Tab-separated table of C-alpha atoms and ligand atoms in Angstrom:
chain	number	residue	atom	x	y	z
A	813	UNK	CA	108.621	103.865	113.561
A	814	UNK	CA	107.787	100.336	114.579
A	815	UNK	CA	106.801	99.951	118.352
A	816	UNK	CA	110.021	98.219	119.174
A	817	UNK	CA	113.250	97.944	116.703
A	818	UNK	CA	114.397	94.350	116.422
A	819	UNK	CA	117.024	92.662	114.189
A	820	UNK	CA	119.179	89.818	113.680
A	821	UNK	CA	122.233	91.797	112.872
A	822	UNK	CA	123.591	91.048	116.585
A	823	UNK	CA	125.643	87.099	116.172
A	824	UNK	CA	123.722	86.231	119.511
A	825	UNK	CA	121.711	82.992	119.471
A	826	UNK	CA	118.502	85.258	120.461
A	827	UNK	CA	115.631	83.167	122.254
A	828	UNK	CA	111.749	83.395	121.365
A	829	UNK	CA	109.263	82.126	124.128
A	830	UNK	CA	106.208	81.272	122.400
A	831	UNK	CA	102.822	81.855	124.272
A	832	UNK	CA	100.129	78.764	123.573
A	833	UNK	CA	97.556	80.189	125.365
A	834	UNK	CA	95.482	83.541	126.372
A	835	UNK	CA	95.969	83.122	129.943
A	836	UNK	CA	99.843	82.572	130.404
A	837	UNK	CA	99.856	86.063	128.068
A	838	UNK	CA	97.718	87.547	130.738
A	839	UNK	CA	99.756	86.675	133.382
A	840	UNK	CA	103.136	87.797	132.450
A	841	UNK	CA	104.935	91.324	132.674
A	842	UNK	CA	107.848	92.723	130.750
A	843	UNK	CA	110.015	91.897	133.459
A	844	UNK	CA	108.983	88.708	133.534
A	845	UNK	CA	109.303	87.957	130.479
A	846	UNK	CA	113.123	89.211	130.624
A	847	UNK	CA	113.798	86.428	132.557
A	848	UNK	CA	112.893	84.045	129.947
A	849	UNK	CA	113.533	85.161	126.672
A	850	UNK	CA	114.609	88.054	124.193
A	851	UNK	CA	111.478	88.227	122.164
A	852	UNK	CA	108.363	86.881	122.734
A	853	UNK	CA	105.673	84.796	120.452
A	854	UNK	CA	102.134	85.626	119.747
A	855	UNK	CA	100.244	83.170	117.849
A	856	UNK	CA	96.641	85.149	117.076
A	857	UNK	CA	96.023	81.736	115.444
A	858	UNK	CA	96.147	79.808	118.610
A	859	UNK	CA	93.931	82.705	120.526
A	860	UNK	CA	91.700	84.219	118.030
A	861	UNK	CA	88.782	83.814	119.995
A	862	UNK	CA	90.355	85.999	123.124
A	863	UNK	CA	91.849	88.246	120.036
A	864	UNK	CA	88.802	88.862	118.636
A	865	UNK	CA	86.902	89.912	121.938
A	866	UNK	CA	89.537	92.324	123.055
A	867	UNK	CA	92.027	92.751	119.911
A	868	UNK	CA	95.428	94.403	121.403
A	869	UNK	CA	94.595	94.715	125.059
A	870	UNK	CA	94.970	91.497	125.492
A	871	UNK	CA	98.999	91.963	124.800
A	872	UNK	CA	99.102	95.810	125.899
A	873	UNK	CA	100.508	94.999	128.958
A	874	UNK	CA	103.754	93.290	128.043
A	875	UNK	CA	105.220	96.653	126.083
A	876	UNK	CA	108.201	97.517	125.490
A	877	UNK	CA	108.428	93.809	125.180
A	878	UNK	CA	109.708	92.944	122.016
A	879	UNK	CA	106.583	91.288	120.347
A	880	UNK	CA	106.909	88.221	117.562
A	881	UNK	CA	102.921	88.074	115.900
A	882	UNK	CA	102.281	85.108	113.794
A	883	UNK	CA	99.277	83.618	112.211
A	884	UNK	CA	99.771	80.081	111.311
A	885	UNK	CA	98.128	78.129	108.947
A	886	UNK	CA	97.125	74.732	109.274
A	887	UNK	CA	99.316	72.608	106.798
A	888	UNK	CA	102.351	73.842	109.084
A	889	UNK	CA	101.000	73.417	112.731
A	890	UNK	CA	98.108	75.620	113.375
A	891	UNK	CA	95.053	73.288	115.034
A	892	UNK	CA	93.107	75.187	113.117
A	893	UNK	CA	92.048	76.128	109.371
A	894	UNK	CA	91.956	80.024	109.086
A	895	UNK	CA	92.875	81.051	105.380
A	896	UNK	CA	95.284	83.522	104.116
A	897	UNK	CA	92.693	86.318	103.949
A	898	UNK	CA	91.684	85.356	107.403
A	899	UNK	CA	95.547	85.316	108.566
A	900	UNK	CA	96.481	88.295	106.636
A	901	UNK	CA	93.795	90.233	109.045
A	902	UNK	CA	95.014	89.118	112.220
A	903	UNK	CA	98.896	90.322	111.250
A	904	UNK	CA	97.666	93.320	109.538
A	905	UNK	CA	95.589	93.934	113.290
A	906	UNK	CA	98.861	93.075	115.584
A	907	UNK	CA	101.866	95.322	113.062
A	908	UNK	CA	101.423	98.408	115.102
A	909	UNK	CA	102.292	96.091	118.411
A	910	UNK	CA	105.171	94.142	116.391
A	911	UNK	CA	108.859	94.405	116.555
A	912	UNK	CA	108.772	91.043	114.556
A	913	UNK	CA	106.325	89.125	112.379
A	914	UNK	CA	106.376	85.531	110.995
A	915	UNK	CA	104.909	84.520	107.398
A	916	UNK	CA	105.420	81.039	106.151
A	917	UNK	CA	107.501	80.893	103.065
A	918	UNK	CA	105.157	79.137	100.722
A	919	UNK	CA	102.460	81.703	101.637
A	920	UNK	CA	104.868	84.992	100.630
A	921	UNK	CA	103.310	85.673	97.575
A	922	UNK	CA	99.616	85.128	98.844
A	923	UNK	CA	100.890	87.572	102.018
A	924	UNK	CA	102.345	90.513	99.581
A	925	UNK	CA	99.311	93.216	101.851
A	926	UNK	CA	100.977	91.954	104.870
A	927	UNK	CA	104.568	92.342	103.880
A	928	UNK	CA	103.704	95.783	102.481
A	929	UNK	CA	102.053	96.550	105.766
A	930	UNK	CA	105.224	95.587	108.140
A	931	UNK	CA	107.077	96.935	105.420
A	932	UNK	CA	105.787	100.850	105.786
A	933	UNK	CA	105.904	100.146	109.241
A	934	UNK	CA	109.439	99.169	109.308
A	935	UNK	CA	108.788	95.781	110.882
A	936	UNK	CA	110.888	92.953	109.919
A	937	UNK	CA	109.230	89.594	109.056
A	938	UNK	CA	110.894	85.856	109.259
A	939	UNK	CA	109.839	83.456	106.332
A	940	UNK	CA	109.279	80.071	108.441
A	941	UNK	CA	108.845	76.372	106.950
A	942	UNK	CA	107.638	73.850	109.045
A	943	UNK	CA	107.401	70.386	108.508
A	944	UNK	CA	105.623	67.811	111.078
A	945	UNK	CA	106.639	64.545	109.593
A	946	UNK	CA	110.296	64.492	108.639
A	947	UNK	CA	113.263	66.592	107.882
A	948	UNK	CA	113.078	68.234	104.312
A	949	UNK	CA	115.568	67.534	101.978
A	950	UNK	CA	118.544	69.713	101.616
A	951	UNK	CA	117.412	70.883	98.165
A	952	UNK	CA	114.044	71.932	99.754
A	953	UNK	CA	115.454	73.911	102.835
A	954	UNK	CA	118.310	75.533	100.135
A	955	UNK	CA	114.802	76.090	97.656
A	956	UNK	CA	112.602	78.009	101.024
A	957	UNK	CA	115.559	79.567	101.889
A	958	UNK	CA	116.050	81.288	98.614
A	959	UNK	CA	112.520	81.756	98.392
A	960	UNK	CA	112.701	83.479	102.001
A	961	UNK	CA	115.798	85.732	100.610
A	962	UNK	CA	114.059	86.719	97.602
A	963	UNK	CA	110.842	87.987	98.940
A	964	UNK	CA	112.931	90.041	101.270
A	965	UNK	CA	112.371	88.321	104.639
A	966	UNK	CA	115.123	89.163	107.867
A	967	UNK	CA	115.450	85.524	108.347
A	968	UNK	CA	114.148	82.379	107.099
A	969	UNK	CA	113.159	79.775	110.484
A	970	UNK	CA	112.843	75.746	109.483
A	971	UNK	CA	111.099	73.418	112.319
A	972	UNK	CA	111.019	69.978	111.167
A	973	UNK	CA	110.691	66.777	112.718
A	974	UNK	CA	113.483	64.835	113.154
A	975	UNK	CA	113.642	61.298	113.026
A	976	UNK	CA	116.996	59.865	112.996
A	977	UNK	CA	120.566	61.056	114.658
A	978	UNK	CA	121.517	61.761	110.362
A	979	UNK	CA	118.699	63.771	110.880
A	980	UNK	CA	119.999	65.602	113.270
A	981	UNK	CA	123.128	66.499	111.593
A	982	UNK	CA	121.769	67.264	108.603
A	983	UNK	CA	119.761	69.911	109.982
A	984	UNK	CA	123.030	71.557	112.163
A	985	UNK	CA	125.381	71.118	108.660
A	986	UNK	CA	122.264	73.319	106.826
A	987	UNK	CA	122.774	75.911	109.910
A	988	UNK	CA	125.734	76.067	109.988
A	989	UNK	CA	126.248	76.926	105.829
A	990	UNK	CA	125.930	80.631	104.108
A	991	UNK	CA	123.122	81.251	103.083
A	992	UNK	CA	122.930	84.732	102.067
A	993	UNK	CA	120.219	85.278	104.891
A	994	UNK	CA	120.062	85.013	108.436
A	995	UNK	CA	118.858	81.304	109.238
A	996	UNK	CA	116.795	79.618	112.534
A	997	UNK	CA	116.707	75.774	112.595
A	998	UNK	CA	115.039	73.216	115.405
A	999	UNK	CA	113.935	70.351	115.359
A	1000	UNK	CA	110.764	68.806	116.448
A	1001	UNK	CA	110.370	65.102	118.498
A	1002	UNK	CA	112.496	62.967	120.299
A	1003	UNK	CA	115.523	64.910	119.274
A	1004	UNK	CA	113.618	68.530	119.661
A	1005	UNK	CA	115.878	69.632	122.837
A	1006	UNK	CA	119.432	68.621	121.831
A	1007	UNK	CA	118.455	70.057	118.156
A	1008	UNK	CA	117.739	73.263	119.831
A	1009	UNK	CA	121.022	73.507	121.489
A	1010	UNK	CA	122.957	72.326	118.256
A	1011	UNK	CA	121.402	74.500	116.083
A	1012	UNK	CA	121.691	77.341	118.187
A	1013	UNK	CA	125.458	76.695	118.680
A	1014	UNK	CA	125.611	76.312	114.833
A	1015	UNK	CA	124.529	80.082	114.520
A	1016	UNK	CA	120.545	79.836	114.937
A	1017	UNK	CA	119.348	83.090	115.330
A	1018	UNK	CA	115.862	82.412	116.840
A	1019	UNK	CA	115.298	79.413	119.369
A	1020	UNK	CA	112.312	78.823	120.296
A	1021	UNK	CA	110.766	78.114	123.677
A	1022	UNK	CA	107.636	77.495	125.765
A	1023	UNK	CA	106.796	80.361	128.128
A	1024	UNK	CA	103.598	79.249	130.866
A	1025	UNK	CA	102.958	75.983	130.687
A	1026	UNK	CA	101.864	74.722	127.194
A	1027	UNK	CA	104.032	74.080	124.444
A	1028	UNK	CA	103.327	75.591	120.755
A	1029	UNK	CA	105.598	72.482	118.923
A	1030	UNK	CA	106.939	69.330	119.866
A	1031	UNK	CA	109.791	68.810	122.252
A	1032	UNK	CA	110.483	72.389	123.047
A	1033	UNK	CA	112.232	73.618	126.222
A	1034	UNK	CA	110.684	76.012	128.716
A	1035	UNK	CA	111.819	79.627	126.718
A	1036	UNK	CA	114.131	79.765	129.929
A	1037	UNK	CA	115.843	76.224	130.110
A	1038	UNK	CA	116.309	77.287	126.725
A	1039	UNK	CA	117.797	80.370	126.919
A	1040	UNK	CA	119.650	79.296	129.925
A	1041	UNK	CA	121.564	76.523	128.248
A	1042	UNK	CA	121.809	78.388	124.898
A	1043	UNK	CA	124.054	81.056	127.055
A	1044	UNK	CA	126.196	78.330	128.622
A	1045	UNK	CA	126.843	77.105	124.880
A	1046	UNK	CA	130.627	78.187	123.115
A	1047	UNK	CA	129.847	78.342	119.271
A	1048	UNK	CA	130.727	76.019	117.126
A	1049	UNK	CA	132.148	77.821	113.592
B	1121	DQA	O1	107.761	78.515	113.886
B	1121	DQA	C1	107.760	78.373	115.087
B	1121	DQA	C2	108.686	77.463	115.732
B	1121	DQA	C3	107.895	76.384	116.443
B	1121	DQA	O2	107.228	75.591	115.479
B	1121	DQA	C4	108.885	75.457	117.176
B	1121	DQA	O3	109.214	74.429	116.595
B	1121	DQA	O4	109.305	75.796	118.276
B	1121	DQA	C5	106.904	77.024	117.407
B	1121	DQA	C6	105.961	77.971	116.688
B	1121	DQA	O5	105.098	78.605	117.620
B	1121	DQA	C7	106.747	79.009	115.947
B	1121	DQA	O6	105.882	79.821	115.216
């Protein structure tokens, strides 16, 4: 059994608050992290150094917390330059602690020990794309999203950077069509915070938030703002 249950089978718009650093981790409790979010982010990436020095004490505290673990790589928004075999190690570490973990799309098939590993567990993983620079083409989200289905992910996430009010749209029509797989969109920039409600009110299932003080991608809300405003929303179908 995985050390909490989580899936996307509820129609909720469910919000993630993403921990940047070591020290907001330390400093938060279950409860207070039930104020501000449904799920929350660990990115071993962004505090390997703490991770390494005291592995899962540093998150023991916040159980029965749901816990997201991700390892990013660098090409889609990790400062730094661990490689798969490097990444694979730090989600293979955190699985017993995860009710969710995150793998980027492209890396599925390089990842197959981790998915195996979360998969004997029976912990769900989300297939994520990122890109910093603009919004993907509609044929590229369709192709990661396919990609995301086939390799058997519980979602497939897309952050991308948007750049124009098109942009924008684009990104809430993609939401808002079937795609066979549960789907998380949000934008990144200037238009980060309205894309966040959109999306979500086009059927995201994962929003994504700050919690502490630093954020983990540009333009996010605090997890909280976030969540707050997500629940005054009224979908849109
Ligand atoms: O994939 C995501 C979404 C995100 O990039 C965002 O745009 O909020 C923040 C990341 O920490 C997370 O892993």
């Amino acid at each position: 059994m995985p050390a909490q249950s989580f899936s996307f089978k509820n129609p909720i718009s469910l919000v993630a608050g993403s921990f940047g650093d070591s020290q907001t981790i330390a400093s938060e409790t279950p409860d207070s992290l039930r104020q501000q979010c449904d799920i929350a982010e660990i990115r071993l990436d962004l505090i390997f150094p703490e991770f390494e020095a005291k592995g899962s004490n540093l998150w023991k505290h916040l159980h029965p917390f749901p816990l997201l673990f991700t390892a990013r790589c660098h090409s889609e928004g990790s400062p730094f330059d661990f490689n798969t075999g490097e990444r694979a190690e730090m989600l293979k570490a955190a699985i017993a602690d995860a009710a969710l973990i995150d793998i980027e799309a492209k890396n599925a098939s390089s990842m197959t020990s981790v998915i195996s590993a979360a998969n004997a567990a029976g912990v769900p993983w989300i297939a994520s794309y990122h890109d910093f620079d603009q919004l993907p083409s509609r044929q590229k989200l369709e192709t990661h999203a396919e990609i995301a289905r086939e390799a058997g992910a519980a979602a497939f996430k897309c952050a991308a950077k948007l750049r124009t009010m098109d942009d924008l749209t684009a990104l809430a029509h993609f939401q808002i069509s079937e795609h066979s797989i549960p789907v998380a969109t949000m934008g990144m920039g200037v238009l980060a915070p309205v894309s966040r409600l959109l999306c979500a009110q086009a059927g995201s299932v994962l929003n994504y938030g700050y919690v502490g003080k630093t954020e983990t991608a540009p333009g996010q809300w605090s997890a909280k703002q976030l969540r707050d405003c997500i629940h005054s929303l009224h979908p849109f179908h």
